Short mmCIF file of C-alpha atoms in Angstrom, two decimals:
data_model
loop_
_atom_site.label_atom_id
_atom_site.label_comp_id
_atom_site.label_asym_id
_atom_site.label_seq_id
_atom_site.Cartn_x
_atom_site.Cartn_y
_atom_site.Cartn_z
CA MET A 1 85.55 -61.49 77.56
CA ASN A 2 82.06 -63.80 77.10
CA THR A 3 79.88 -63.67 80.02
CA SER A 4 80.69 -67.53 81.34
CA MET A 5 84.40 -66.11 81.72
CA LYS A 6 83.31 -62.97 83.57
CA ILE A 7 81.29 -64.92 86.11
CA GLY A 8 84.52 -67.00 86.57
CA ALA A 9 86.55 -64.18 87.14
CA ILE A 10 84.14 -62.73 89.56
CA CYS A 11 83.92 -66.15 91.36
CA VAL A 12 87.67 -66.39 91.85
CA ALA A 13 88.33 -62.78 92.65
CA SER A 14 85.39 -63.17 95.28
CA VAL A 15 87.08 -66.34 96.80
CA MET A 16 90.50 -64.32 96.85
CA PHE A 17 88.76 -61.69 98.91
CA LEU A 18 86.84 -64.02 101.44
CA THR A 19 90.21 -65.88 102.04
CA GLY A 20 92.26 -62.73 102.48
CA CYS A 21 89.50 -61.51 104.72
CA SER A 22 89.76 -64.96 106.86
CA SER A 23 93.28 -64.93 106.74
CA GLY A 24 93.39 -61.39 108.03
CA SER A 25 91.64 -62.36 111.01
CA ALA A 26 93.26 -65.69 112.03
CA ASN A 27 96.80 -63.90 111.63
CA GLU A 28 95.53 -61.52 114.07
CA LYS A 29 94.37 -63.94 116.32
CA ALA A 30 97.54 -65.72 116.32
CA GLY A 31 99.26 -62.08 116.59
CA ILE A 32 100.97 -62.47 113.42
CA GLY A 33 102.12 -58.88 112.38
CA LYS A 34 102.57 -57.83 115.90
CA GLU A 35 105.57 -56.32 117.08
CA THR A 36 107.20 -59.30 119.75
CA ILE A 37 109.23 -57.26 122.71
CA VAL A 38 111.05 -59.37 125.40
CA TYR A 39 110.96 -58.01 129.13
CA GLN A 40 113.32 -59.85 131.45
CA ASN A 41 112.59 -58.80 135.17
CA PHE A 42 112.96 -59.52 138.77
CA ILE A 43 110.52 -57.08 140.25
CA SER A 44 107.64 -59.47 140.04
CA ASN A 45 109.40 -62.26 141.33
CA GLY A 46 108.33 -63.60 144.82
CA GLY A 47 104.48 -62.60 144.47
CA ASN A 48 104.16 -59.80 142.25
CA GLU A 49 103.53 -61.68 138.97
CA ASP A 50 99.69 -61.22 138.57
CA ASN A 51 100.49 -57.66 139.58
CA LEU A 52 102.81 -57.44 136.53
CA LYS A 53 100.59 -59.33 134.21
CA LYS A 54 97.63 -56.81 135.06
CA ILE A 55 100.06 -54.01 133.75
CA VAL A 56 101.12 -56.02 130.96
CA ASP A 57 98.06 -56.79 129.76
CA SER A 58 96.79 -53.16 130.17
CA PHE A 59 99.43 -52.17 127.52
CA GLU A 60 98.97 -54.99 125.27
CA LYS A 61 95.42 -53.75 125.05
CA GLU A 62 95.91 -50.15 124.36
CA ASN A 63 98.96 -51.26 122.00
CA PRO A 64 97.49 -53.93 120.20
CA ASP A 65 100.53 -54.00 117.56
CA ILE A 66 103.03 -54.61 120.34
CA GLU A 67 103.18 -57.96 122.24
CA VAL A 68 105.33 -58.39 125.61
CA SER A 69 106.94 -61.55 126.50
CA VAL A 70 107.71 -61.85 130.27
CA LYS A 71 110.73 -63.64 131.43
CA THR A 72 110.97 -63.50 135.42
CA THR A 73 114.25 -64.53 137.41
CA ASP A 74 114.66 -64.39 141.24
CA TYR A 75 116.95 -61.53 142.36
CA ALA A 76 119.72 -63.71 143.74
CA ASN A 77 120.41 -64.73 140.10
CA TYR A 78 118.96 -62.13 138.27
CA PHE A 79 122.12 -59.55 137.49
CA THR A 80 124.23 -62.64 136.83
CA GLN A 81 121.99 -63.90 134.09
CA LEU A 82 121.50 -60.15 132.78
CA GLN A 83 125.27 -59.97 132.41
CA THR A 84 125.63 -63.36 130.77
CA ASP A 85 122.78 -62.25 128.10
CA LEU A 86 124.49 -58.84 127.32
CA SER A 87 127.60 -60.22 126.86
CA ALA A 88 126.47 -62.82 124.25
CA GLY A 89 124.10 -60.36 122.54
CA THR A 90 121.08 -62.12 123.41
CA ALA A 91 119.58 -59.76 125.87
CA ALA A 92 116.05 -59.14 126.13
CA ASP A 93 114.85 -55.96 124.51
CA VAL A 94 113.51 -54.23 127.63
CA PHE A 95 115.01 -55.11 131.08
CA ASP A 96 115.18 -54.26 135.31
CA VAL A 97 117.96 -52.79 136.78
CA ASP A 98 118.57 -51.59 140.39
CA MET A 99 121.15 -48.81 141.03
CA GLY A 100 124.09 -51.16 141.74
CA MET A 101 123.39 -52.72 138.40
CA PHE A 102 123.04 -49.68 136.82
CA GLN A 103 126.57 -48.45 137.91
CA LYS A 104 128.63 -51.77 136.80
CA LEU A 105 127.04 -51.51 133.34
CA GLU A 106 126.84 -47.95 132.65
CA LYS A 107 130.45 -47.64 131.03
CA ASN A 108 129.94 -50.46 129.19
CA ASP A 109 127.39 -48.94 126.67
CA VAL A 110 124.55 -51.42 126.70
CA PHE A 111 121.79 -48.54 127.33
CA ALA A 112 119.83 -47.31 124.28
CA ASP A 113 119.17 -43.62 124.94
CA LEU A 114 115.77 -43.17 125.84
CA GLU A 115 113.31 -40.82 123.90
CA ILE A 116 110.58 -39.95 126.40
CA ASN A 117 108.78 -36.52 125.82
CA ASN A 118 107.82 -35.49 129.70
CA LEU A 119 110.56 -36.71 131.93
CA SER A 120 109.40 -34.37 134.51
CA LYS A 121 106.31 -36.61 135.60
CA TYR A 122 109.18 -38.57 137.57
CA ARG A 123 110.57 -37.62 140.75
CA GLN A 124 113.64 -35.76 139.69
CA SER A 125 116.06 -37.16 142.72
CA ILE A 126 115.55 -41.06 141.30
CA LEU A 127 115.50 -40.28 137.62
CA ASN A 128 118.92 -38.47 137.66
CA SER A 129 120.40 -41.60 139.33
CA TYR A 130 119.85 -43.28 135.93
CA SER A 131 121.19 -40.77 133.69
CA ALA A 132 124.82 -40.32 132.29
CA ASP A 133 126.63 -37.44 129.97
CA GLY A 134 123.17 -35.93 129.59
CA LYS A 135 121.28 -39.21 128.34
CA GLN A 136 118.38 -40.94 130.05
CA LEU A 137 119.67 -44.66 130.31
CA ALA A 138 116.57 -45.94 131.91
CA VAL A 139 113.75 -44.77 133.98
CA PRO A 140 112.63 -45.56 137.61
CA THR A 141 109.71 -47.92 137.80
CA SER A 142 109.65 -47.77 142.03
CA PHE A 143 111.16 -46.45 145.14
CA SER A 144 111.72 -47.31 148.53
CA THR A 145 113.51 -45.60 151.52
CA VAL A 146 115.08 -45.93 154.97
CA VAL A 147 113.19 -44.08 157.73
CA LEU A 148 113.34 -43.91 161.31
CA PHE A 149 110.83 -46.26 163.39
CA TYR A 150 109.94 -45.85 167.01
CA ASN A 151 107.88 -47.76 169.57
CA LYS A 152 105.63 -45.25 171.16
CA SER A 153 105.13 -47.51 174.13
CA LEU A 154 109.28 -47.15 174.96
CA PHE A 155 108.86 -43.70 174.76
CA ASP A 156 105.96 -43.15 177.09
CA LYS A 157 107.80 -45.47 179.52
CA ALA A 158 110.92 -43.62 179.46
CA GLY A 159 108.78 -40.50 179.96
CA ILE A 160 110.52 -38.88 176.64
CA GLU A 161 109.19 -36.62 173.67
CA TYR A 162 108.70 -38.71 170.55
CA PRO A 163 110.61 -38.16 167.66
CA THR A 164 110.16 -35.32 164.80
CA ASP A 165 110.88 -35.26 161.32
CA ASN A 166 113.46 -32.59 162.33
CA TRP A 167 115.48 -34.44 164.81
CA LYS A 168 119.17 -34.03 165.11
CA TRP A 169 121.56 -36.90 166.28
CA ASN A 170 122.29 -36.15 169.95
CA GLN A 171 118.32 -35.90 170.34
CA GLU A 172 118.29 -39.58 168.99
CA LEU A 173 121.11 -40.58 171.02
CA ASP A 174 119.80 -39.08 174.02
CA ALA A 175 116.65 -40.40 173.66
CA ALA A 176 118.07 -44.23 172.85
CA SER A 177 120.33 -43.93 176.13
CA LYS A 178 117.25 -43.19 178.34
CA ILE A 179 115.51 -46.10 176.64
CA THR A 180 118.38 -48.45 177.03
CA ASN A 181 117.62 -51.12 179.79
CA LYS A 182 119.99 -53.96 179.30
CA ASP A 183 118.77 -55.81 182.40
CA GLU A 184 115.15 -56.33 180.48
CA GLY A 185 116.69 -56.62 177.27
CA VAL A 186 115.74 -53.29 175.90
CA TRP A 187 117.68 -51.47 173.42
CA GLY A 188 117.22 -47.96 172.19
CA ASP A 189 118.25 -48.06 168.85
CA MET A 190 119.48 -50.20 165.72
CA GLN A 191 121.31 -49.11 162.88
CA PRO A 192 123.50 -51.52 161.01
CA CYS A 193 127.36 -50.45 160.80
CA THR A 194 127.59 -50.71 156.93
CA TYR A 195 129.00 -49.03 154.04
CA ASN A 196 124.99 -48.51 152.85
CA GLU A 197 124.65 -46.38 156.06
CA PHE A 198 127.94 -44.40 156.34
CA TYR A 199 127.73 -42.92 152.54
CA LYS A 200 124.18 -41.42 154.05
CA VAL A 201 125.56 -40.55 157.24
CA ILE A 202 128.71 -38.76 156.20
CA GLU A 203 126.23 -36.53 154.13
CA GLN A 204 124.36 -35.70 157.12
CA ALA A 205 127.85 -34.69 158.80
CA GLY A 206 128.27 -32.20 155.94
CA GLY A 207 130.74 -34.12 153.91
CA SER A 208 131.18 -36.74 150.70
CA PHE A 209 132.04 -40.12 150.06
CA LEU A 210 133.29 -38.94 146.74
CA ASP A 211 134.67 -35.96 145.52
CA GLU A 212 133.49 -34.41 142.33
CA ALA A 213 136.70 -36.14 140.50
CA GLY A 214 135.28 -39.47 141.93
CA LYS A 215 138.06 -39.94 143.97
CA PRO A 216 137.31 -41.05 147.69
CA ALA A 217 137.29 -38.17 150.08
CA PHE A 218 135.60 -39.75 153.44
CA ASN A 219 138.77 -39.57 155.41
CA SER A 220 138.13 -36.00 156.81
CA ASP A 221 136.11 -34.38 159.81
CA ALA A 222 132.75 -35.31 158.72
CA GLY A 223 133.65 -38.75 157.69
CA VAL A 224 135.04 -39.27 161.53
CA ASN A 225 131.75 -38.12 162.93
CA ALA A 226 130.06 -40.40 160.90
CA VAL A 227 132.17 -43.52 162.02
CA LYS A 228 131.67 -42.25 165.61
CA TYR A 229 128.19 -42.22 165.20
CA LEU A 230 127.63 -45.56 163.71
CA THR A 231 130.21 -47.38 165.66
CA ASP A 232 129.49 -45.92 169.28
CA LYS A 233 125.70 -47.65 169.43
CA PRO A 234 126.71 -51.29 169.39
CA GLY A 235 127.15 -52.44 173.12
CA LYS A 236 125.86 -49.18 174.45
CA VAL A 237 122.24 -48.31 173.14
CA MET A 238 122.05 -51.02 170.56
CA PRO A 239 123.22 -54.92 170.65
CA PRO A 240 126.69 -55.69 170.01
CA VAL A 241 127.40 -56.54 166.47
CA GLU A 242 127.74 -59.96 166.79
CA GLU A 243 123.88 -60.22 167.99
CA SER A 244 122.73 -57.35 165.51
CA ASN A 245 124.29 -59.24 162.27
CA LYS A 246 121.80 -62.42 163.10
CA PRO A 247 119.39 -62.72 160.53
CA ASP A 248 116.06 -60.86 161.37
CA PHE A 249 117.46 -60.01 164.72
CA ASP A 250 116.46 -56.35 164.36
CA THR A 251 112.99 -57.19 162.93
CA ASN A 252 112.21 -60.01 165.69
CA LEU A 253 113.48 -57.59 168.51
CA PHE A 254 111.26 -54.82 167.34
CA LYS A 255 108.38 -56.77 167.08
CA SER A 256 108.75 -57.94 170.27
CA GLY A 257 108.78 -54.18 171.66
CA LYS A 258 112.04 -54.48 173.16
CA LEU A 259 113.71 -51.73 170.43
CA GLY A 260 113.08 -48.46 171.00
CA MET A 261 114.28 -46.70 167.45
CA TRP A 262 115.06 -48.74 164.39
CA HIS A 263 116.85 -47.69 161.19
CA THR A 264 115.37 -49.71 158.40
CA GLY A 265 113.02 -49.38 154.96
CA ILE A 266 109.66 -48.78 154.55
CA TRP A 267 108.99 -52.28 152.91
CA MET A 268 108.74 -53.19 156.85
CA PHE A 269 105.06 -51.66 157.05
CA SER A 270 103.30 -54.57 156.41
CA ALA A 271 105.21 -56.96 158.59
CA LEU A 272 104.37 -55.04 161.63
CA LYS A 273 100.77 -54.32 161.16
CA ASP A 274 99.84 -57.15 163.89
CA VAL A 275 102.27 -56.04 166.32
CA ASP A 276 100.43 -55.24 170.16
CA PHE A 277 102.08 -51.61 170.51
CA ASP A 278 101.94 -48.51 168.66
CA TRP A 279 104.58 -46.93 166.55
CA ASP A 280 105.38 -44.88 163.84
CA VAL A 281 108.08 -43.38 161.81
CA VAL A 282 110.01 -39.96 160.99
CA VAL A 283 112.62 -38.78 158.92
CA GLU A 284 115.85 -40.08 159.81
CA PRO A 285 117.59 -37.53 162.34
CA GLY A 286 120.97 -35.72 160.66
CA SER A 287 123.70 -33.57 161.97
CA LYS A 288 124.26 -30.57 159.65
CA GLU A 289 121.72 -31.84 157.49
CA GLN A 290 119.00 -34.80 156.75
CA LYS A 291 119.90 -36.95 154.14
CA SER A 292 118.18 -40.11 153.27
CA ALA A 293 119.30 -43.27 151.49
CA ALA A 294 116.66 -44.15 148.36
CA PHE A 295 116.44 -47.66 147.03
CA SER A 296 114.92 -47.70 143.38
CA ASN A 297 114.59 -50.07 140.30
CA ALA A 298 114.33 -48.92 136.68
CA ILE A 299 113.76 -50.16 133.59
CA ALA A 300 116.17 -49.82 130.58
CA VAL A 301 115.99 -50.73 126.79
CA SER A 302 119.10 -52.47 125.21
CA LYS A 303 120.98 -50.95 122.80
CA SER A 304 121.47 -53.55 120.38
CA SER A 305 117.47 -54.23 120.69
CA LYS A 306 115.67 -54.18 117.15
CA HIS A 307 112.59 -52.90 118.65
CA ILE A 308 113.59 -49.84 120.66
CA LYS A 309 110.86 -47.76 119.84
CA ALA A 310 108.28 -50.31 121.18
CA ALA A 311 110.42 -51.33 124.02
CA THR A 312 110.59 -47.60 125.06
CA LYS A 313 106.98 -47.28 124.76
CA PHE A 314 106.57 -50.65 127.14
CA ALA A 315 109.22 -48.75 129.58
CA GLU A 316 107.58 -45.56 129.66
CA TYR A 317 104.00 -47.37 130.32
CA LEU A 318 105.46 -49.92 133.19
CA SER A 319 106.96 -46.76 134.58
CA SER A 320 104.20 -44.19 134.64
CA ALA A 321 100.87 -45.48 133.17
CA LYS A 322 97.82 -44.95 135.91
CA VAL A 323 97.23 -48.79 135.57
CA MET A 324 100.72 -49.28 137.26
CA VAL A 325 100.18 -46.81 140.02
CA ASP A 326 96.71 -48.09 141.17
CA THR A 327 98.30 -51.74 141.10
CA ARG A 328 101.40 -50.66 142.97
CA LEU A 329 99.30 -48.48 145.64
CA ASN A 330 96.37 -51.41 146.13
CA SER A 331 99.22 -54.09 146.26
CA GLY A 332 101.55 -52.22 148.47
CA TRP A 333 103.96 -53.57 145.54
CA GLU A 334 106.38 -50.11 146.31
CA LEU A 335 105.93 -46.60 145.40
CA PRO A 336 105.91 -45.68 142.14
CA ALA A 337 108.55 -43.03 141.14
CA LEU A 338 106.28 -40.10 140.29
CA SER A 339 106.54 -36.33 140.67
CA ASN A 340 102.63 -35.57 140.85
CA ALA A 341 101.97 -35.27 144.18
CA ASP A 342 98.23 -36.31 143.92
CA THR A 343 99.72 -39.82 143.08
CA TYR A 344 100.51 -40.82 146.68
CA LYS A 345 96.47 -39.64 148.18
CA PRO A 346 95.68 -43.00 148.48
CA TYR A 347 99.20 -43.98 150.43
CA LEU A 348 98.95 -41.03 152.38
CA GLU A 349 95.31 -41.86 153.60
CA GLN A 350 96.29 -45.25 154.92
CA ASP A 351 95.90 -45.61 158.40
CA HIS A 352 99.33 -46.79 159.74
CA PRO A 353 101.78 -45.78 160.07
CA ALA A 354 100.41 -42.03 161.07
CA ASN A 355 103.17 -40.06 159.61
CA ARG A 356 103.78 -41.54 156.01
CA GLU A 357 104.45 -37.70 154.95
CA ALA A 358 108.12 -38.76 156.31
CA VAL A 359 108.61 -41.53 153.51
CA LEU A 360 108.14 -38.60 150.79
CA LYS A 361 110.11 -36.16 152.81
CA SER A 362 113.13 -38.63 153.04
CA ILE A 363 112.89 -39.46 149.11
CA ASP A 364 113.14 -35.89 148.52
CA ASN A 365 115.99 -35.12 150.67
CA SER A 366 117.55 -38.77 149.65
CA THR A 367 121.26 -39.17 148.60
CA PRO A 368 122.24 -41.04 145.62
CA ALA A 369 124.60 -43.93 146.26
CA PRO A 370 128.31 -43.26 145.01
CA ASN A 371 129.18 -44.55 141.81
CA LEU A 372 131.51 -47.21 142.68
CA GLY A 373 131.35 -49.55 139.48
CA GLU A 374 132.35 -52.92 139.16
CA LYS A 375 134.20 -52.69 142.70
CA GLY A 376 130.91 -51.80 144.86
CA GLU A 377 130.89 -55.27 146.39
CA GLU A 378 134.32 -55.17 147.70
CA ILE A 379 134.29 -51.62 148.46
CA ASN A 380 131.07 -52.52 150.54
CA ASP A 381 132.81 -55.46 152.22
CA GLU A 382 136.06 -53.16 153.03
CA PHE A 383 133.52 -50.78 154.99
CA LYS A 384 131.38 -53.31 156.47
CA ASN A 385 134.85 -54.73 158.11
CA TYR A 386 136.33 -51.87 159.33
CA LEU A 387 133.11 -50.02 161.04
CA GLU A 388 132.52 -53.61 162.84
CA GLU A 389 136.25 -53.80 163.84
CA VAL A 390 135.73 -50.32 165.03
CA ALA A 391 132.40 -50.94 166.94
CA SER A 392 134.09 -53.57 168.49
CA GLY A 393 137.44 -52.00 169.53
CA ARG A 394 139.68 -53.86 167.49
CA LYS A 395 140.39 -50.98 165.06
CA SER A 396 140.23 -47.36 165.94
CA VAL A 397 138.86 -44.09 163.74
CA ASP A 398 142.20 -43.35 163.41
CA ASP A 399 142.56 -46.29 160.82
CA LEU A 400 139.73 -44.16 158.22
CA GLY A 401 142.98 -42.90 156.31
CA GLU A 402 144.17 -46.37 155.67
CA LEU A 403 140.76 -47.28 154.49
CA GLU A 404 140.46 -44.62 152.23
CA LYS A 405 143.55 -45.46 150.37
CA ILE A 406 142.44 -49.37 149.99
CA VAL A 407 139.30 -47.55 148.51
CA GLY A 408 141.25 -45.57 146.08
CA ASP A 409 143.06 -48.22 144.80
CA LEU A 410 140.09 -50.33 144.36
CA LEU A 411 138.34 -47.39 142.35
CA LYS A 412 141.46 -46.88 140.14
#
């Protein structure tokens, strides 16, 4: 090769090298070569979109080879959209579920088995709710629970001691009776007559909603006691169900200072920050034992995803990364479902309510909602109607056996 040919070859090679470098840089800026996963969620809808973005941005910074495309749907329409997408084979790579959604979808074989090394970092009582047949099909991203709120001023006025985390039903009912003053519109207690209350209360009474085979087992002494505990309150120590069922009736009654005790969720903390009386919370009272209801959200990976490894990495990050913990605790966006007690120090150190330890005790004593599969909504409705009819005197606790048969037929 002569000198001019050598120089020409070098020039061509140099141009190709520079072009390659320029192209690589441009590709990186454009996101070309990255693995893109789609995340469908409801958890950020309604005010937490920026909080979710903060976590996603942090994940992408730590994992520059993965890009997350976020799709947000309001909770009311989310599950219908998710079911449609799963049926059509167009589901996102990774998506939110709550316990009810998980139970309905679990039998449809739509979840990937998540390979996460250290599952002990999650609160086991919540984590186990999202597993089946030895497989971890989702990991919890957050939780909330129900506690007993109480108005200290009304307890002081009635001259009775404040509730404790070890209270029993009879202590609650006795205090509610002493606080109630119908002439002044003051009620001692508030607890909905619903399925979500019953499945928890029957366990407080030492029973179970379903037996080990998954068949109804609530027509029992414990079941009868649970029905009586819930349905004896309306009209006596709490407003009749016709009133208490009105939207926000319970919230407004407590905020007005005319409700002594209130069984409701920790999501109400922020709504009560400006009330003009002192209040606190305790673990819900029990009979033979204390059991609380837990509500959680989780994140799952689609079994049909082409990016299961990347999607699993994101699912683990969204459910356990420090930036997620800090973001949730700083914003009041529910609680991370992690087992490390140090995680909750900033939460426990907040001023009001004083007994935030009751939240963690409640979740540790929580009972998972029975798996009702696709018939969950129908069973919920049947129970609500039955309990309200008993509370109104139109049905009897003796009709519990008939309800058990109806639920048994629905679960077949």
